[in-house]
């Protein structure tokens, strides 16, 4: 990767391929064109997943995630997944029930 350290686009694409699970879901919720460089991506990632990250939510928090009237279904699903990613050891039955509600 040292050979490509000056190619931000390539570095970002390679980084994205290493993500799995909740982290990959989080990555796909980033607003389009919000990352301008690999340094930006590194900073956002570090803030999200550092040990100083805010306390995780409980699963009942998902029942408060409502679709805004002007929000597209696609944007709502992205936001819902981002909130679900904040929950530690979340059983799938609770997010499913919250999403259906």
mmCIF file of N, CA, C and O in Angstrom:
data_model
loop_
_atom_site.group_PDB
_atom_site.id
_atom_site.type_symbol
_atom_site.label_atom_id
_atom_site.label_comp_id
_atom_site.label_asym_id
_atom_site.label_seq_id
_atom_site.Cartn_x
_atom_site.Cartn_y
_atom_site.Cartn_z
ATOM 1 N N UNK A 1 0.822 -1.206 0.000
ATOM 2 C CA UNK A 1 0.000 0.000 0.000
ATOM 3 C C UNK A 1 0.863 1.265 0.000
ATOM 4 O O UNK A 1 0.384 2.310 -0.384
ATOM 5 N N UNK A 2 2.086 1.145 0.429
ATOM 6 C CA UNK A 2 2.977 2.304 0.437
ATOM 7 C C UNK A 2 3.111 2.898 -0.964
ATOM 8 O O UNK A 2 3.190 4.110 -1.128
ATOM 9 N N UNK A 3 3.086 2.049 -1.979
ATOM 10 C CA UNK A 3 3.189 2.531 -3.360
ATOM 11 C C UNK A 3 2.015 3.424 -3.758
ATOM 12 O O UNK A 3 2.125 4.253 -4.650
ATOM 13 N N UNK A 4 0.868 3.246 -3.106
ATOM 14 C CA UNK A 4 -0.348 3.976 -3.474
ATOM 15 C C UNK A 4 -0.737 5.045 -2.460
ATOM 16 O O UNK A 4 -1.843 5.551 -2.501
ATOM 17 N N UNK A 5 0.154 5.386 -1.552
ATOM 18 C CA UNK A 5 -0.214 6.308 -0.478
ATOM 19 C C UNK A 5 -0.608 7.693 -0.978
ATOM 20 O O UNK A 5 -1.273 8.438 -0.273
ATOM 21 N N UNK A 6 -0.233 8.048 -2.187
ATOM 22 C CA UNK A 6 -0.622 9.354 -2.743
ATOM 23 C C UNK A 6 -1.868 9.270 -3.608
ATOM 24 O O UNK A 6 -2.253 10.260 -4.223
ATOM 25 N N UNK A 7 -2.493 8.113 -3.683
ATOM 26 C CA UNK A 7 -3.693 7.923 -4.484
ATOM 27 C C UNK A 7 -4.881 7.722 -3.543
ATOM 28 O O UNK A 7 -5.242 6.599 -3.199
ATOM 29 N N UNK A 8 -5.495 8.836 -3.114
ATOM 30 C CA UNK A 8 -6.576 8.782 -2.130
ATOM 31 C C UNK A 8 -7.744 7.911 -2.575
ATOM 32 O O UNK A 8 -8.288 7.142 -1.786
ATOM 33 N N UNK A 9 -8.163 8.048 -3.818
ATOM 34 C CA UNK A 9 -9.309 7.273 -4.296
ATOM 35 C C UNK A 9 -9.047 5.776 -4.183
ATOM 36 O O UNK A 9 -9.893 5.012 -3.705
ATOM 37 N N UNK A 10 -7.865 5.360 -4.592
ATOM 38 C CA UNK A 10 -7.510 3.941 -4.516
ATOM 39 C C UNK A 10 -7.451 3.479 -3.068
ATOM 40 O O UNK A 10 -7.968 2.407 -2.728
ATOM 41 N N UNK A 11 -6.845 4.257 -2.212
ATOM 42 C CA UNK A 11 -6.736 3.896 -0.792
ATOM 43 C C UNK A 11 -8.132 3.735 -0.173
ATOM 44 O O UNK A 11 -8.370 2.800 0.593
ATOM 45 N N UNK A 12 -9.045 4.650 -0.499
ATOM 46 C CA UNK A 12 -10.410 4.568 0.039
ATOM 47 C C UNK A 12 -11.115 3.312 -0.456
ATOM 48 O O UNK A 12 -11.808 2.634 0.308
ATOM 49 N N UNK A 13 -10.964 3.006 -1.733
ATOM 50 C CA UNK A 13 -11.611 1.818 -2.296
ATOM 51 C C UNK A 13 -11.060 0.540 -1.668
ATOM 52 O O UNK A 13 -11.817 -0.369 -1.335
ATOM 53 N N UNK A 14 -9.766 0.462 -1.498
ATOM 54 C CA UNK A 14 -9.168 -0.724 -0.880
ATOM 55 C C UNK A 14 -9.618 -0.848 0.572
ATOM 56 O O UNK A 14 -9.965 -1.932 1.040
ATOM 57 N N UNK A 15 -9.646 0.265 1.287
ATOM 58 C CA UNK A 15 -10.098 0.247 2.680
ATOM 59 C C UNK A 15 -11.520 -0.297 2.760
ATOM 60 O O UNK A 15 -11.821 -1.144 3.606
ATOM 61 N N UNK A 16 -12.391 0.168 1.882
ATOM 62 C CA UNK A 16 -13.795 -0.252 1.907
ATOM 63 C C UNK A 16 -13.939 -1.764 1.695
ATOM 64 O O UNK A 16 -14.845 -2.379 2.251
ATOM 65 N N UNK A 17 -13.047 -2.352 0.914
ATOM 66 C CA UNK A 17 -13.143 -3.801 0.667
ATOM 67 C C UNK A 17 -12.757 -4.626 1.884
ATOM 68 O O UNK A 17 -13.044 -5.818 1.929
ATOM 69 N N UNK A 18 -12.130 -4.018 2.869
ATOM 70 C CA UNK A 18 -11.719 -4.756 4.065
ATOM 71 C C UNK A 18 -12.806 -4.786 5.136
ATOM 72 O O UNK A 18 -12.665 -5.503 6.125
ATOM 73 N N UNK A 19 -13.883 -4.025 4.938
ATOM 74 C CA UNK A 19 -14.931 -3.914 5.949
ATOM 75 C C UNK A 19 -15.932 -5.052 5.842
ATOM 76 O O UNK A 19 -16.233 -5.525 4.750
ATOM 77 N N UNK A 20 -16.483 -5.444 7.000
ATOM 78 C CA UNK A 20 -17.481 -6.508 7.048
ATOM 79 C C UNK A 20 -18.542 -6.171 8.084
ATOM 80 O O UNK A 20 -18.305 -5.390 9.006
ATOM 81 N N UNK A 21 -19.703 -6.760 7.944
ATOM 82 C CA UNK A 21 -20.764 -6.674 8.945
ATOM 83 C C UNK A 21 -21.226 -5.261 9.232
ATOM 84 O O UNK A 21 -21.501 -4.478 8.319
ATOM 85 N N UNK A 22 -21.327 -4.940 10.526
ATOM 86 C CA UNK A 22 -21.836 -3.641 10.958
ATOM 87 C C UNK A 22 -20.982 -2.484 10.444
ATOM 88 O O UNK A 22 -21.493 -1.419 10.125
ATOM 89 N N UNK A 23 -19.683 -2.707 10.367
ATOM 90 C CA UNK A 23 -18.782 -1.650 9.913
ATOM 91 C C UNK A 23 -19.042 -1.356 8.439
ATOM 92 O O UNK A 23 -19.064 -0.201 8.021
ATOM 93 N N UNK A 24 -19.305 -2.383 7.666
ATOM 94 C CA UNK A 24 -19.628 -2.182 6.254
ATOM 95 C C UNK A 24 -20.965 -1.442 6.125
ATOM 96 O O UNK A 24 -21.101 -0.546 5.291
ATOM 97 N N UNK A 25 -21.945 -1.799 6.962
ATOM 98 C CA UNK A 25 -23.232 -1.077 6.955
ATOM 99 C C UNK A 25 -23.011 0.393 7.283
ATOM 100 O O UNK A 25 -23.598 1.273 6.651
ATOM 101 N N UNK A 26 -22.182 0.651 8.291
ATOM 102 C CA UNK A 26 -21.874 2.037 8.658
ATOM 103 C C UNK A 26 -21.256 2.773 7.473
ATOM 104 O O UNK A 26 -21.638 3.901 7.175
ATOM 105 N N UNK A 27 -20.301 2.148 6.815
ATOM 106 C CA UNK A 27 -19.613 2.775 5.691
ATOM 107 C C UNK A 27 -20.601 3.191 4.603
ATOM 108 O O UNK A 27 -20.506 4.277 4.037
ATOM 109 N N UNK A 28 -21.598 2.358 4.341
ATOM 110 C CA UNK A 28 -22.568 2.653 3.283
ATOM 111 C C UNK A 28 -23.584 3.709 3.688
ATOM 112 O O UNK A 28 -24.362 4.162 2.844
ATOM 113 N N UNK A 29 -23.583 4.103 4.955
ATOM 114 C CA UNK A 29 -24.478 5.185 5.378
ATOM 115 C C UNK A 29 -23.811 6.557 5.300
ATOM 116 O O UNK A 29 -24.467 7.570 5.534
ATOM 117 N N UNK A 30 -22.519 6.582 4.970
ATOM 118 C CA UNK A 30 -21.843 7.874 4.822
ATOM 119 C C UNK A 30 -22.481 8.645 3.667
ATOM 120 O O UNK A 30 -22.743 8.073 2.607
ATOM 121 N N UNK A 31 -22.761 9.926 3.855
ATOM 122 C CA UNK A 31 -23.377 10.711 2.781
ATOM 123 C C UNK A 31 -22.492 10.745 1.537
ATOM 124 O O UNK A 31 -21.259 10.803 1.646
ATOM 125 N N UNK A 32 -23.105 10.713 0.360
ATOM 126 C CA UNK A 32 -22.321 10.774 -0.881
ATOM 127 C C UNK A 32 -21.432 12.020 -0.918
ATOM 128 O O UNK A 32 -21.847 13.093 -0.497
ATOM 129 N N UNK A 33 -20.231 11.863 -1.384
ATOM 130 C CA UNK A 33 -19.251 12.925 -1.544
ATOM 131 C C UNK A 33 -18.865 13.609 -0.234
ATOM 132 O O UNK A 33 -18.395 14.746 -0.232
ATOM 133 N N UNK A 34 -19.073 12.927 0.898
ATOM 134 C CA UNK A 34 -18.699 13.507 2.190
ATOM 135 C C UNK A 34 -17.233 13.241 2.525
ATOM 136 O O UNK A 34 -16.672 13.885 3.398
ATOM 137 N N UNK A 35 -16.626 12.301 1.830
ATOM 138 C CA UNK A 35 -15.219 11.952 2.055
ATOM 139 C C UNK A 35 -14.414 12.456 0.868
ATOM 140 O O UNK A 35 -14.641 12.055 -0.267
ATOM 141 N N UNK A 36 -13.475 13.343 1.135
ATOM 142 C CA UNK A 36 -12.677 13.947 0.067
ATOM 143 C C UNK A 36 -11.278 13.340 -0.060
ATOM 144 O O UNK A 36 -10.606 13.537 -1.052
ATOM 145 N N UNK A 37 -10.842 12.615 0.989
ATOM 146 C CA UNK A 37 -9.493 12.047 0.966
ATOM 147 C C UNK A 37 -9.433 10.853 1.917
ATOM 148 O O UNK A 37 -10.338 10.638 2.724
ATOM 149 N N UNK A 38 -8.347 10.118 1.815
ATOM 150 C CA UNK A 38 -8.163 8.999 2.721
ATOM 151 C C UNK A 38 -7.996 9.496 4.153
ATOM 152 O O UNK A 38 -8.451 8.848 5.098
ATOM 153 N N UNK A 39 -7.402 10.661 4.322
ATOM 154 C CA UNK A 39 -7.281 11.244 5.663
ATOM 155 C C UNK A 39 -8.655 11.527 6.255
ATOM 156 O O UNK A 39 -8.889 11.291 7.443
ATOM 157 N N UNK A 40 -9.586 12.036 5.429
ATOM 158 C CA UNK A 40 -10.959 12.263 5.890
ATOM 159 C C UNK A 40 -11.588 10.949 6.343
ATOM 160 O O UNK A 40 -12.209 10.877 7.405
ATOM 161 N N UNK A 41 -11.438 9.919 5.506
ATOM 162 C CA UNK A 41 -12.008 8.616 5.829
ATOM 163 C C UNK A 41 -11.402 8.060 7.113
ATOM 164 O O UNK A 41 -12.117 7.547 7.973
ATOM 165 N N UNK A 42 -10.105 8.204 7.262
ATOM 166 C CA UNK A 42 -9.433 7.732 8.477
ATOM 167 C C UNK A 42 -9.964 8.435 9.715
ATOM 168 O O UNK A 42 -10.219 7.810 10.747
ATOM 169 N N UNK A 43 -10.154 9.734 9.613
ATOM 170 C CA UNK A 43 -10.648 10.512 10.743
ATOM 171 C C UNK A 43 -12.074 10.103 11.115
ATOM 172 O O UNK A 43 -12.377 9.867 12.291
ATOM 173 N N UNK A 44 -12.946 9.995 10.127
ATOM 174 C CA UNK A 44 -14.340 9.623 10.383
ATOM 175 C C UNK A 44 -14.417 8.217 10.980
ATOM 176 O O UNK A 44 -15.149 7.972 11.936
ATOM 177 N N UNK A 45 -13.637 7.305 10.421
ATOM 178 C CA UNK A 45 -13.621 5.931 10.927
ATOM 179 C C UNK A 45 -13.125 5.882 12.368
ATOM 180 O O UNK A 45 -13.707 5.214 13.219
ATOM 181 N N UNK A 46 -12.059 6.589 12.643
ATOM 182 C CA UNK A 46 -11.482 6.598 13.990
ATOM 183 C C UNK A 46 -12.467 7.179 15.001
ATOM 184 O O UNK A 46 -12.619 6.650 16.107
ATOM 185 N N UNK A 47 -13.146 8.257 14.619
ATOM 186 C CA UNK A 47 -14.142 8.845 15.531
ATOM 187 C C UNK A 47 -15.278 7.865 15.804
ATOM 188 O O UNK A 47 -15.770 7.771 16.924
ATOM 189 N N UNK A 48 -15.692 7.143 14.779
ATOM 190 C CA UNK A 48 -16.815 6.214 14.926
ATOM 191 C C UNK A 48 -16.444 4.987 15.751
ATOM 192 O O UNK A 48 -17.246 4.494 16.534
ATOM 193 N N UNK A 49 -15.232 4.493 15.581
ATOM 194 C CA UNK A 49 -14.870 3.222 16.201
ATOM 195 C C UNK A 49 -13.740 3.293 17.216
ATOM 196 O O UNK A 49 -13.173 2.277 17.589
ATOM 197 N N UNK A 50 -13.428 4.471 17.700
ATOM 198 C CA UNK A 50 -12.401 4.577 18.734
ATOM 199 C C UNK A 50 -12.985 4.200 20.088
ATOM 200 O O UNK A 50 -14.193 4.108 20.275
ATOM 201 N N UNK A 51 -12.118 4.005 21.057
ATOM 202 C CA UNK A 51 -12.575 3.644 22.404
ATOM 203 C C UNK A 51 -13.302 4.797 23.072
ATOM 204 O O UNK A 51 -13.956 4.619 24.083
ATOM 205 N N UNK A 52 -13.198 5.993 22.499
ATOM 206 C CA UNK A 52 -13.878 7.155 23.064
ATOM 207 C C UNK A 52 -15.268 7.347 22.482
ATOM 208 O O UNK A 52 -15.935 8.317 22.763
ATOM 209 N N UNK A 53 -15.710 6.397 21.671
ATOM 210 C CA UNK A 53 -17.026 6.490 21.050
ATOM 211 C C UNK A 53 -18.106 6.533 22.128
ATOM 212 O O UNK A 53 -17.975 5.942 23.188
ATOM 213 N N UNK A 54 -19.193 7.207 21.843
ATOM 214 C CA UNK A 54 -20.274 7.348 22.815
ATOM 215 C C UNK A 54 -20.854 5.983 23.192
ATOM 216 O O UNK A 54 -20.699 5.006 22.470
ATOM 217 N N UNK A 55 -21.551 5.946 24.286
ATOM 218 C CA UNK A 55 -22.145 4.722 24.802
ATOM 219 C C UNK A 55 -23.140 4.167 23.788
ATOM 220 O O UNK A 55 -23.924 4.906 23.207
ATOM 221 N N UNK A 56 -23.086 2.878 23.596
ATOM 222 C CA UNK A 56 -23.969 2.218 22.637
ATOM 223 C C UNK A 56 -25.425 2.298 23.102
ATOM 224 O O UNK A 56 -25.714 2.340 24.291
ATOM 225 N N UNK A 57 -26.311 2.292 22.147
ATOM 226 C CA UNK A 57 -27.746 2.353 22.421
ATOM 227 C C UNK A 57 -28.272 0.965 22.803
ATOM 228 O O UNK A 57 -27.676 -0.055 22.465
ATOM 229 N N UNK A 58 -29.430 0.945 23.452
ATOM 230 C CA UNK A 58 -30.123 -0.308 23.729
ATOM 231 C C UNK A 58 -31.083 -0.575 22.577
ATOM 232 O O UNK A 58 -31.481 0.338 21.859
ATOM 233 N N UNK A 59 -31.466 -1.826 22.412
ATOM 234 C CA UNK A 59 -32.270 -2.204 21.256
ATOM 235 C C UNK A 59 -33.639 -1.529 21.214
ATOM 236 O O UNK A 59 -34.175 -1.293 20.133
ATOM 237 N N UNK A 60 -34.205 -1.176 22.355
ATOM 238 C CA UNK A 60 -35.519 -0.518 22.331
ATOM 239 C C UNK A 60 -35.451 0.887 21.724
ATOM 240 O O UNK A 60 -36.460 1.456 21.336
ATOM 241 N N UNK A 61 -34.251 1.411 21.591
ATOM 242 C CA UNK A 61 -34.048 2.707 20.941
ATOM 243 C C UNK A 61 -34.583 2.694 19.509
ATOM 244 O O UNK A 61 -35.050 3.712 18.993
ATOM 245 N N UNK A 62 -34.542 1.544 18.857
ATOM 246 C CA UNK A 62 -34.973 1.447 17.463
ATOM 247 C C UNK A 62 -36.457 1.762 17.276
ATOM 248 O O UNK A 62 -36.868 2.164 16.194
ATOM 249 N N UNK A 63 -37.253 1.593 18.314
ATOM 250 C CA UNK A 63 -38.683 1.915 18.201
ATOM 251 C C UNK A 63 -38.912 3.420 18.088
ATOM 252 O O UNK A 63 -39.983 3.866 17.700
ATOM 253 N N UNK A 64 -37.897 4.223 18.420
ATOM 254 C CA UNK A 64 -37.999 5.678 18.297
ATOM 255 C C UNK A 64 -37.510 6.190 16.944
ATOM 256 O O UNK A 64 -37.624 7.374 16.664
ATOM 257 N N UNK A 65 -36.963 5.316 16.122
ATOM 258 C CA UNK A 65 -36.464 5.722 14.810
ATOM 259 C C UNK A 65 -37.634 5.687 13.838
ATOM 260 O O UNK A 65 -38.106 4.619 13.449
ATOM 261 N N UNK A 66 -38.122 6.854 13.480
ATOM 262 C CA UNK A 66 -39.296 6.979 12.607
ATOM 263 C C UNK A 66 -38.890 7.572 11.272
ATOM 264 O O UNK A 66 -37.960 8.363 11.180
ATOM 265 N N UNK A 67 -39.622 7.206 10.236
ATOM 266 C CA UNK A 67 -39.390 7.766 8.906
ATOM 267 C C UNK A 67 -39.979 9.174 8.866
ATOM 268 O O UNK A 67 -41.127 9.393 9.212
ATOM 269 N N UNK A 68 -39.152 10.115 8.452
ATOM 270 C CA UNK A 68 -39.626 11.493 8.296
ATOM 271 C C UNK A 68 -40.476 11.588 7.039
ATOM 272 O O UNK A 68 -40.205 10.906 6.051
ATOM 273 N N UNK A 69 -41.498 12.441 7.033
ATOM 274 C CA UNK A 69 -42.391 12.531 5.872
ATOM 275 C C UNK A 69 -41.662 12.841 4.551
ATOM 276 O O UNK A 69 -42.035 12.320 3.512
ATOM 277 N N UNK A 70 -40.637 13.664 4.593
ATOM 278 C CA UNK A 70 -39.917 14.042 3.374
ATOM 279 C C UNK A 70 -38.767 13.097 3.029
ATOM 280 O O UNK A 70 -38.113 13.257 2.015
ATOM 281 N N UNK A 71 -38.536 12.097 3.879
ATOM 282 C CA UNK A 71 -37.403 11.190 3.723
ATOM 283 C C UNK A 71 -37.764 10.025 2.789
ATOM 284 O O UNK A 71 -38.845 9.453 2.899
ATOM 285 N N UNK A 72 -36.864 9.688 1.888
ATOM 286 C CA UNK A 72 -37.111 8.538 1.010
ATOM 287 C C UNK A 72 -36.976 7.258 1.832
ATOM 288 O O UNK A 72 -36.319 7.233 2.869
ATOM 289 N N UNK A 73 -37.593 6.206 1.334
ATOM 290 C CA UNK A 73 -37.507 4.923 2.028
ATOM 291 C C UNK A 73 -36.056 4.449 2.076
ATOM 292 O O UNK A 73 -35.590 3.932 3.092
ATOM 293 N N UNK A 74 -35.323 4.668 1.007
ATOM 294 C CA UNK A 74 -33.911 4.268 0.947
ATOM 295 C C UNK A 74 -33.101 4.982 2.038
ATOM 296 O O UNK A 74 -32.310 4.368 2.749
ATOM 297 N N UNK A 75 -33.310 6.300 2.205
ATOM 298 C CA UNK A 75 -32.587 7.053 3.226
ATOM 299 C C UNK A 75 -32.983 6.606 4.631
ATOM 300 O O UNK A 75 -32.146 6.523 5.522
ATOM 301 N N UNK A 76 -34.287 6.311 4.803
ATOM 302 C CA UNK A 76 -34.747 5.837 6.108
ATOM 303 C C UNK A 76 -34.088 4.495 6.454
ATOM 304 O O UNK A 76 -33.621 4.305 7.579
ATOM 305 N N UNK A 77 -34.020 3.585 5.490
ATOM 306 C CA UNK A 77 -33.414 2.275 5.740
ATOM 307 C C UNK A 77 -31.940 2.447 6.093
ATOM 308 O O UNK A 77 -31.437 1.803 7.019
ATOM 309 N N UNK A 78 -31.237 3.329 5.408
ATOM 310 C CA UNK A 78 -29.824 3.584 5.727
ATOM 311 C C UNK A 78 -29.690 4.117 7.152
ATOM 312 O O UNK A 78 -28.816 3.687 7.906
ATOM 313 N N UNK A 79 -30.561 5.054 7.512
ATOM 314 C CA UNK A 79 -30.503 5.640 8.852
ATOM 315 C C UNK A 79 -30.845 4.593 9.903
ATOM 316 O O UNK A 79 -30.204 4.507 10.956
ATOM 317 N N UNK A 80 -31.849 3.755 9.625
ATOM 318 C CA UNK A 80 -32.239 2.698 10.555
ATOM 319 C C UNK A 80 -31.081 1.721 10.768
ATOM 320 O O UNK A 80 -30.771 1.347 11.902
ATOM 321 N N UNK A 81 -30.411 1.328 9.672
ATOM 322 C CA UNK A 81 -29.267 0.413 9.780
ATOM 323 C C UNK A 81 -28.131 1.044 10.583
ATOM 324 O O UNK A 81 -27.467 0.364 11.355
ATOM 325 N N UNK A 82 -27.936 2.348 10.400
ATOM 326 C CA UNK A 82 -26.881 3.031 11.153
ATOM 327 C C UNK A 82 -27.201 3.013 12.639
ATOM 328 O O UNK A 82 -26.312 2.811 13.475
ATOM 329 N N UNK A 83 -28.460 3.226 12.992
ATOM 330 C CA UNK A 83 -28.855 3.177 14.401
ATOM 331 C C UNK A 83 -28.733 1.756 14.950
ATOM 332 O O UNK A 83 -28.302 1.558 16.073
ATOM 333 N N UNK A 84 -29.093 0.763 14.138
ATOM 334 C CA UNK A 84 -28.968 -0.632 14.561
ATOM 335 C C UNK A 84 -27.509 -0.993 14.824
ATOM 336 O O UNK A 84 -27.199 -1.740 15.752
ATOM 337 N N UNK A 85 -26.608 -0.416 14.051
ATOM 338 C CA UNK A 85 -25.181 -0.700 14.214
ATOM 339 C C UNK A 85 -24.644 -0.195 15.552
ATOM 340 O O UNK A 85 -23.609 -0.656 16.017
ATOM 341 N N UNK A 86 -25.350 0.724 16.181
ATOM 342 C CA UNK A 86 -24.924 1.277 17.464
ATOM 343 C C UNK A 86 -25.308 0.394 18.642
ATOM 344 O O UNK A 86 -24.950 0.681 19.776
ATOM 345 N N UNK A 87 -26.035 -0.676 18.374
ATOM 346 C CA UNK A 87 -26.543 -1.529 19.450
ATOM 347 C C UNK A 87 -25.616 -2.713 19.658
ATOM 348 O O UNK A 87 -25.228 -3.396 18.713
ATOM 349 N N UNK A 88 -25.274 -2.968 20.906
ATOM 350 C CA UNK A 88 -24.407 -4.093 21.257
ATOM 351 C C UNK A 88 -25.263 -5.345 21.394
ATOM 352 O O UNK A 88 -26.311 -5.325 22.024
ATOM 353 N N UNK A 89 -24.805 -6.437 20.775
ATOM 354 C CA UNK A 89 -25.468 -7.739 20.881
ATOM 355 C C UNK A 89 -26.968 -7.637 20.647
ATOM 356 O O UNK A 89 -27.785 -7.986 21.494
ATOM 357 N N UNK A 90 -27.336 -7.180 19.486
ATOM 358 C CA UNK A 90 -28.740 -6.978 19.154
ATOM 359 C C UNK A 90 -29.333 -8.229 18.516
ATOM 360 O O UNK A 90 -28.871 -8.688 17.476
ATOM 361 N N UNK A 91 -30.365 -8.788 19.139
ATOM 362 C CA UNK A 91 -31.100 -9.912 18.577
ATOM 363 C C UNK A 91 -31.921 -9.394 17.396
ATOM 364 O O UNK A 91 -32.523 -8.335 17.483
ATOM 365 N N UNK A 92 -31.968 -10.105 16.295
ATOM 366 C CA UNK A 92 -32.651 -9.622 15.088
ATOM 367 C C UNK A 92 -34.148 -9.444 15.252
ATOM 368 O O UNK A 92 -34.772 -8.714 14.482
ATOM 369 N N UNK A 93 -34.773 -10.093 16.214
ATOM 370 C CA UNK A 93 -36.220 -9.972 16.367
ATOM 371 C C UNK A 93 -36.637 -8.551 16.759
ATOM 372 O O UNK A 93 -37.677 -8.070 16.311
ATOM 373 N N UNK A 94 -35.834 -7.876 17.547
ATOM 374 C CA UNK A 94 -36.187 -6.517 17.976
ATOM 375 C C UNK A 94 -36.069 -5.527 16.821
ATOM 376 O O UNK A 94 -37.016 -4.775 16.567
ATOM 377 N N UNK A 95 -34.963 -5.491 16.080
ATOM 378 C CA UNK A 95 -34.911 -4.579 14.934
ATOM 379 C C UNK A 95 -35.999 -4.878 13.901
ATOM 380 O O UNK A 95 -36.572 -3.944 13.330
ATOM 381 N N UNK A 96 -36.308 -6.138 13.680
ATOM 382 C CA UNK A 96 -37.363 -6.487 12.725
ATOM 383 C C UNK A 96 -38.696 -5.938 13.182
ATOM 384 O O UNK A 96 -39.451 -5.368 12.384
ATOM 385 N N UNK A 97 -39.022 -6.101 14.462
ATOM 386 C CA UNK A 97 -40.286 -5.592 14.983
ATOM 387 C C UNK A 97 -40.326 -4.070 14.942
ATOM 388 O O UNK A 97 -41.345 -3.475 14.576
ATOM 389 N N UNK A 98 -39.215 -3.430 15.280
ATOM 390 C CA UNK A 98 -39.155 -1.960 15.265
ATOM 391 C C UNK A 98 -39.300 -1.436 13.848
ATOM 392 O O UNK A 98 -39.993 -0.432 13.609
ATOM 393 N N UNK A 99 -38.670 -2.081 12.894
ATOM 394 C CA UNK A 99 -38.746 -1.625 11.502
ATOM 395 C C UNK A 99 -40.170 -1.794 10.976
ATOM 396 O O UNK A 99 -40.692 -0.917 10.296
ATOM 397 N N UNK A 100 -40.816 -2.898 11.299
ATOM 398 C CA UNK A 100 -42.183 -3.126 10.833
ATOM 399 C C UNK A 100 -43.153 -2.131 11.443
ATOM 400 O O UNK A 100 -44.102 -1.703 10.788
ATOM 401 N N UNK A 101 -42.896 -1.746 12.693
ATOM 402 C CA UNK A 101 -43.766 -0.769 13.357
ATOM 403 C C UNK A 101 -43.619 0.566 12.675
ATOM 404 O O UNK A 101 -44.512 1.283 12.408
#
